[in-house]
Amino acid sequence: MKTKLWKTFLDYEKEEKWLNKMAAKGLAMTAYTFCRYTFEECIPGEYIYRIEYLEHNINHPESVRYVRFLSENGVEHVDTYFRWVYFRKKAAEGDFKIYSDLTSRIKHYQRISQLWLVIGCMNLFLGLLQSRIIIQYLTSGPQYWISNAIIGALSVSLGIILLTFWWYNNKKIKRLKREREIHET
Amino acid sequence: MDEDVLHGALTEAVYYILLSMLEPIHGYAVMQNIEKITNGRVLLGAGTLYGAINTLLEKHWICAVTGDNNSRKKDYIITDLGRKILQRELVRLEELFVNGKNKLGDSQ
């Protein structure tokens, strides 16, 4: 039986924890499209889920090679959303991690930081552009200014949220880099 | 050959990957082997292993074995260069070990 749930996450680590909690309860995620998760029943605790943000698009030869390598290692590719990939592995086969040392974890966080920075700035810019349009309408004829104000405010707030994530992610990277000065893993 | 390359300290992951590749072995078995010989202390992530294998292939420290079996899983084996690096690393580790043992052994 399939179960569909709507949920939004910005923090992929929280999302990962949630998916693992669901799997522990006997619901294994099988598909994802924009905030909608599909689950199928499984033996409670059958799978461990991991989420990764890939370096390239999923169809890029490098990504294809990577996903094939993982599948040879007993890692199942569950679904993809843009460059976000959902992986799972049978818990019976032991612990499942994608990155086990500080260097590769830092690299992964850096990819995500870049993503938040780019789309955060884009939203902020588009939001501020809307407010410019509002001012124009207010001075020449206020036909559409309410819808513009709403879109603009949403865009600006999303931009601020994403940039907060970028900042938060960079703090994580800084902490790991300090750790790397004395440790490898 | 750049002398620095031969003297640089290896990461724990690379050291154990090279050590696992003295015989032809595929990725999954590398992870299992490392887990086994370290009594479960070192659990190599699949992504970390993938990155390390690619780097080691580029550096020609390991190479892919063209298998005669029709299995799609690729086997890897250490090269002569890789073996040389591993031996140098063993000397370095021994130095670390002996120095530590001498100093700590004294104070105990």
CSV table of C-alpha atoms in Angstrom, one decimal:
chain,number,residue,atom,x,y,z
A,1,MET,CA,0.0,0.0,0.0
A,2,LYS,CA,1.3,3.4,-0.9
A,3,THR,CA,1.2,6.4,1.5
A,4,LYS,CA,1.6,9.9,0.3
A,5,LEU,CA,2.7,12.7,2.6
A,6,TRP,CA,3.3,16.4,2.0
A,7,LYS,CA,6.2,18.0,3.8
A,8,THR,CA,8.7,20.7,3.2
A,9,PHE,CA,12.3,20.7,4.3
A,10,LEU,CA,15.1,23.1,3.7
A,11,ASP,CA,17.6,21.3,5.8
A,12,TYR,CA,18.5,18.0,4.1
A,13,GLU,CA,19.9,16.6,7.3
A,14,LYS,CA,16.6,17.0,9.0
A,15,GLU,CA,14.9,15.5,6.0
A,16,GLU,CA,17.3,12.5,6.2
A,17,LYS,CA,16.5,12.0,9.9
A,18,TRP,CA,12.8,12.1,9.2
A,19,LEU,CA,13.1,9.5,6.3
A,20,ASN,CA,15.1,7.2,8.6
A,21,LYS,CA,12.5,7.7,11.4
A,22,MET,CA,9.7,6.7,8.9
A,23,ALA,CA,11.7,3.7,7.7
A,24,ALA,CA,12.2,2.7,11.4
A,25,LYS,CA,8.4,2.7,11.7
A,26,GLY,CA,8.0,0.6,8.6
A,27,LEU,CA,7.5,3.2,5.9
A,28,ALA,CA,10.1,3.3,3.2
A,29,MET,CA,10.2,6.3,0.9
A,30,THR,CA,10.1,5.3,-2.7
A,31,ALA,CA,9.5,8.6,-4.6
A,32,TYR,CA,9.7,12.4,-4.2
A,33,THR,CA,8.3,15.2,-6.2
A,34,PHE,CA,8.0,18.8,-5.0
A,35,CYS,CA,7.3,18.4,-1.3
A,36,ARG,CA,5.3,15.1,-1.9
A,37,TYR,CA,6.8,11.9,-0.5
A,38,THR,CA,5.6,8.5,-1.5
A,39,PHE,CA,6.1,5.7,1.0
A,40,GLU,CA,5.7,1.9,0.7
A,41,GLU,CA,5.5,-0.5,3.6
A,42,CYS,CA,8.7,-2.2,4.6
A,43,ILE,CA,9.9,-4.2,7.6
A,44,PRO,CA,10.5,-1.6,10.4
A,45,GLY,CA,14.2,-0.6,10.3
A,46,GLU,CA,14.8,-2.4,6.9
A,47,TYR,CA,16.6,0.6,5.3
A,48,ILE,CA,19.0,3.4,6.0
A,49,TYR,CA,18.4,6.5,3.9
A,50,ARG,CA,21.0,9.1,2.8
A,51,ILE,CA,20.5,12.3,0.8
A,52,GLU,CA,23.2,13.8,-1.3
A,53,TYR,CA,23.6,16.9,-3.4
A,54,LEU,CA,25.5,15.8,-6.6
A,55,GLU,CA,28.3,17.7,-8.2
A,56,HIS,CA,26.7,17.3,-11.7
A,57,ASN,CA,23.2,16.7,-13.0
A,58,ILE,CA,21.9,13.1,-12.7
A,59,ASN,CA,22.3,12.4,-16.4
A,60,HIS,CA,25.9,13.6,-16.5
A,61,PRO,CA,28.3,10.7,-17.3
A,62,GLU,CA,30.2,11.3,-14.0
A,63,SER,CA,26.9,11.1,-12.0
A,64,VAL,CA,25.9,7.9,-14.0
A,65,ARG,CA,29.3,6.3,-13.1
A,66,TYR,CA,28.9,7.4,-9.5
A,67,VAL,CA,25.4,6.0,-9.1
A,68,ARG,CA,26.5,2.7,-10.7
A,69,PHE,CA,29.4,2.5,-8.4
A,70,LEU,CA,27.1,2.9,-5.4
A,71,SER,CA,24.7,0.3,-6.7
A,72,GLU,CA,27.6,-2.1,-7.0
A,73,ASN,CA,28.1,-1.4,-3.3
A,74,GLY,CA,24.5,-2.4,-2.4
A,75,VAL,CA,23.3,1.2,-2.4
A,76,GLU,CA,19.9,1.7,-4.1
A,77,HIS,CA,19.1,4.9,-5.9
A,78,VAL,CA,15.6,5.7,-4.8
A,79,ASP,CA,14.8,9.0,-6.5
A,80,THR,CA,16.3,12.3,-7.8
A,81,TYR,CA,15.0,15.9,-7.5
A,82,PHE,CA,17.2,18.2,-9.5
A,83,ARG,CA,20.7,17.4,-8.1
A,84,TRP,CA,19.3,16.0,-4.9
A,85,VAL,CA,19.5,12.2,-4.7
A,86,TYR,CA,17.9,9.9,-2.3
A,87,PHE,CA,19.8,6.7,-1.6
A,88,ARG,CA,19.0,3.8,0.7
A,89,LYS,CA,20.8,0.6,1.8
A,90,LYS,CA,19.5,-2.4,3.6
A,91,ALA,CA,20.3,-1.9,7.3
A,92,ALA,CA,21.2,-5.6,7.6
A,93,GLU,CA,24.3,-4.9,5.4
A,94,GLY,CA,25.7,-2.7,8.1
A,95,ASP,CA,26.0,1.1,8.7
A,96,PHE,CA,25.6,3.2,5.6
A,97,LYS,CA,27.4,6.5,5.2
A,98,ILE,CA,28.2,8.3,2.0
A,99,TYR,CA,31.1,10.4,3.3
A,100,SER,CA,33.3,9.2,6.1
A,101,ASP,CA,36.1,11.7,6.3
A,102,LEU,CA,36.1,15.5,7.0
A,103,THR,CA,37.5,16.4,3.6
A,104,SER,CA,34.7,14.8,1.6
A,105,ARG,CA,32.1,16.1,4.1
A,106,ILE,CA,33.4,19.6,3.7
A,107,LYS,CA,33.3,19.3,-0.1
A,108,HIS,CA,29.6,18.2,0.1
A,109,TYR,CA,28.7,21.1,2.4
A,110,GLN,CA,30.5,23.5,0.0
A,111,ARG,CA,28.4,22.3,-2.9
A,112,ILE,CA,25.2,23.0,-0.9
A,113,SER,CA,26.5,26.4,0.3
A,114,GLN,CA,27.0,27.5,-3.3
A,115,LEU,CA,23.4,26.4,-4.1
A,116,TRP,CA,21.9,28.4,-1.2
A,117,LEU,CA,24.0,31.4,-2.1
A,118,VAL,CA,23.0,31.4,-5.8
A,119,ILE,CA,19.2,30.9,-5.3
A,120,GLY,CA,19.1,33.0,-2.2
A,121,CYS,CA,20.6,36.0,-4.0
A,122,MET,CA,18.4,35.4,-7.0
A,123,ASN,CA,15.2,35.5,-4.8
A,124,LEU,CA,16.4,38.6,-3.0
A,125,PHE,CA,17.2,40.3,-6.3
A,126,LEU,CA,13.8,39.4,-7.9
A,127,GLY,CA,12.0,40.4,-4.7
A,128,LEU,CA,13.6,43.8,-4.7
A,129,LEU,CA,12.9,44.2,-8.4
A,130,GLN,CA,9.2,43.7,-7.5
A,131,SER,CA,9.3,46.5,-5.0
A,132,ARG,CA,10.7,48.7,-7.7
A,133,ILE,CA,7.8,47.9,-9.9
A,134,ILE,CA,5.5,48.7,-7.0
A,135,ILE,CA,6.9,52.1,-6.7
A,136,GLN,CA,6.5,52.6,-10.4
A,137,TYR,CA,2.8,51.5,-10.2
A,138,LEU,CA,2.2,53.7,-7.2
A,139,THR,CA,3.4,56.7,-9.1
A,140,SER,CA,1.8,56.0,-12.4
A,141,GLY,CA,-1.3,53.8,-11.8
A,142,PRO,CA,-1.7,51.2,-9.0
A,143,GLN,CA,-3.4,48.3,-11.0
A,144,TYR,CA,-1.3,45.4,-10.0
A,145,TRP,CA,0.6,46.6,-7.0
A,146,ILE,CA,-1.0,44.2,-4.4
A,147,SER,CA,0.0,41.0,-6.3
A,148,ASN,CA,3.4,42.5,-6.9
A,149,ALA,CA,3.8,43.3,-3.2
A,150,ILE,CA,2.9,39.8,-2.2
A,151,ILE,CA,5.2,38.2,-4.7
A,152,GLY,CA,8.0,40.6,-3.8
A,153,ALA,CA,7.6,40.0,-0.1
A,154,LEU,CA,7.6,36.2,-0.6
A,155,SER,CA,10.6,36.3,-2.8
A,156,VAL,CA,12.5,38.5,-0.4
A,157,SER,CA,11.6,36.3,2.6
A,158,LEU,CA,12.7,33.2,0.8
A,159,GLY,CA,15.9,34.9,-0.2
A,160,ILE,CA,16.6,35.8,3.4
A,161,ILE,CA,15.8,32.2,4.6
A,162,LEU,CA,18.1,30.7,2.0
A,163,LEU,CA,20.9,33.1,2.8
A,164,THR,CA,20.5,32.2,6.5
A,165,PHE,CA,21.0,28.6,5.5
A,166,TRP,CA,24.0,29.6,3.5
A,167,TRP,CA,25.4,31.4,6.5
A,168,TYR,CA,24.6,28.5,8.8
A,169,ASN,CA,26.1,26.0,6.3
A,170,ASN,CA,29.3,28.1,6.1
A,171,LYS,CA,29.6,28.0,9.9
A,172,LYS,CA,29.4,24.2,9.7
A,173,ILE,CA,32.2,24.2,7.1
A,174,LYS,CA,34.3,26.4,9.3
A,175,ARG,CA,33.9,24.1,12.2
A,176,LEU,CA,34.8,21.0,10.2
A,177,LYS,CA,37.8,22.8,8.7
A,178,ARG,CA,39.1,23.5,12.2
A,179,GLU,CA,38.5,19.9,13.1
A,180,ARG,CA,40.4,18.8,10.1
A,181,GLU,CA,43.5,20.7,11.3
A,182,ILE,CA,43.9,17.9,13.9
A,183,HIS,CA,41.7,15.0,12.6
A,184,GLU,CA,41.0,13.3,9.3
A,185,THR,CA,37.7,11.8,10.2
B,1,MET,CA,59.1,11.3,-9.5
B,2,ASP,CA,58.5,14.2,-7.0
B,3,GLU,CA,60.1,13.2,-3.7
B,4,ASP,CA,57.3,15.0,-1.8
B,5,VAL,CA,54.8,12.6,-3.2
B,6,LEU,CA,56.7,9.7,-1.8
B,7,HIS,CA,57.1,11.2,1.6
B,8,GLY,CA,53.7,12.8,2.2
B,9,ALA,CA,51.6,11.1,4.9
B,10,LEU,CA,48.7,9.1,3.6
B,11,THR,CA,45.2,9.4,5.0
B,12,GLU,CA,43.9,6.5,6.9
B,13,ALA,CA,41.3,5.8,4.2
B,14,VAL,CA,43.9,5.8,1.4
B,15,TYR,CA,46.3,3.6,3.4
B,16,TYR,CA,43.7,1.0,4.0
B,17,ILE,CA,42.4,1.1,0.5
B,18,LEU,CA,45.9,0.5,-0.9
B,19,LEU,CA,46.4,-2.3,1.6
B,20,SER,CA,43.2,-3.9,0.5
B,21,MET,CA,44.2,-3.7,-3.2
B,22,LEU,CA,47.3,-5.9,-2.9
B,23,GLU,CA,45.1,-8.5,-4.5
B,24,PRO,CA,42.4,-7.7,-7.2
B,25,ILE,CA,39.3,-6.6,-5.3
B,26,HIS,CA,36.1,-4.7,-6.1
B,27,GLY,CA,34.8,-1.6,-4.3
B,28,TYR,CA,32.3,-3.3,-2.0
B,29,ALA,CA,34.9,-5.8,-0.8
B,30,VAL,CA,37.3,-3.0,-0.1
B,31,MET,CA,34.8,-1.5,2.4
B,32,GLN,CA,34.1,-4.9,3.9
B,33,ASN,CA,37.7,-5.7,4.2
B,34,ILE,CA,38.6,-2.5,5.9
B,35,GLU,CA,35.8,-2.9,8.3
B,36,LYS,CA,36.9,-6.4,9.1
B,37,ILE,CA,40.6,-5.7,9.6
B,38,THR,CA,39.9,-2.7,11.8
B,39,ASN,CA,37.4,-4.6,13.9
B,40,GLY,CA,34.6,-2.2,12.7
B,41,ARG,CA,36.5,0.9,13.7
B,42,VAL,CA,36.9,2.2,10.1
B,43,LEU,CA,33.6,2.4,8.2
B,44,LEU,CA,34.4,3.9,4.8
B,45,GLY,CA,31.6,5.9,3.2
B,46,ALA,CA,30.8,4.8,-0.4
B,47,GLY,CA,31.2,8.3,-1.7
B,48,THR,CA,34.5,8.8,0.1
B,49,LEU,CA,35.7,5.5,-1.4
B,50,TYR,CA,34.5,6.5,-4.9
B,51,GLY,CA,36.5,9.8,-4.7
B,52,ALA,CA,39.6,8.0,-3.3
B,53,ILE,CA,39.5,5.4,-6.1
B,54,ASN,CA,39.3,8.0,-8.8
B,55,THR,CA,42.2,10.0,-7.3
B,56,LEU,CA,44.3,6.8,-6.9
B,57,LEU,CA,43.5,5.8,-10.5
B,58,GLU,CA,44.6,9.3,-11.8
B,59,LYS,CA,47.8,9.0,-9.8
B,60,HIS,CA,48.4,5.5,-11.2
B,61,TRP,CA,48.8,4.1,-7.7
B,62,ILE,CA,46.1,1.6,-8.5
B,63,CYS,CA,44.6,0.3,-11.8
B,64,ALA,CA,41.4,-1.3,-12.9
B,65,VAL,CA,41.7,-5.0,-13.7
B,66,THR,CA,40.1,-6.0,-17.0
B,67,GLY,CA,38.3,-9.1,-15.7
B,68,ASP,CA,37.8,-12.2,-17.7
B,69,ASN,CA,34.5,-12.9,-15.9
B,70,ASN,CA,31.5,-11.1,-17.3
B,71,SER,CA,30.7,-9.5,-13.9
B,72,ARG,CA,30.0,-5.8,-14.3
B,73,LYS,CA,31.8,-5.1,-11.0
B,74,LYS,CA,35.2,-3.6,-11.6
B,75,ASP,CA,38.2,-5.0,-9.8
B,76,TYR,CA,41.2,-2.9,-8.8
B,77,ILE,CA,44.8,-3.7,-8.0
B,78,ILE,CA,47.7,-1.8,-6.6
B,79,THR,CA,50.5,-0.8,-9.1
B,80,ASP,CA,54.2,-0.9,-8.5
B,81,LEU,CA,54.2,2.8,-7.7
B,82,GLY,CA,51.4,2.3,-5.2
B,83,ARG,CA,53.3,-0.6,-3.6
B,84,LYS,CA,56.3,1.7,-3.3
B,85,ILE,CA,54.3,4.4,-1.6
B,86,LEU,CA,52.7,1.9,0.7
B,87,GLN,CA,56.1,0.6,1.8
B,88,ARG,CA,57.4,4.1,2.4
B,89,GLU,CA,54.3,4.8,4.5
B,90,LEU,CA,54.9,1.7,6.6
B,91,VAL,CA,58.4,3.1,7.4
B,92,ARG,CA,56.9,6.4,8.4
B,93,LEU,CA,54.2,4.7,10.5
B,94,GLU,CA,56.9,2.6,12.2
B,95,GLU,CA,58.8,5.8,13.1
B,96,LEU,CA,55.7,7.3,14.6
B,97,PHE,CA,55.0,4.1,16.5
B,98,VAL,CA,58.6,3.6,17.8
B,99,ASN,CA,58.9,7.3,18.8
B,100,GLY,CA,55.6,7.2,20.6
B,101,LYS,CA,56.4,3.9,22.3
B,102,ASN,CA,59.8,5.1,23.5
B,103,LYS,CA,58.4,8.4,24.9
B,104,LEU,CA,55.2,7.0,26.4
B,105,GLY,CA,56.8,3.8,27.5
B,106,ASP,CA,59.3,5.9,29.6
B,107,SER,CA,56.6,8.0,31.4
B,108,GLN,CA,54.4,5.0,32.3
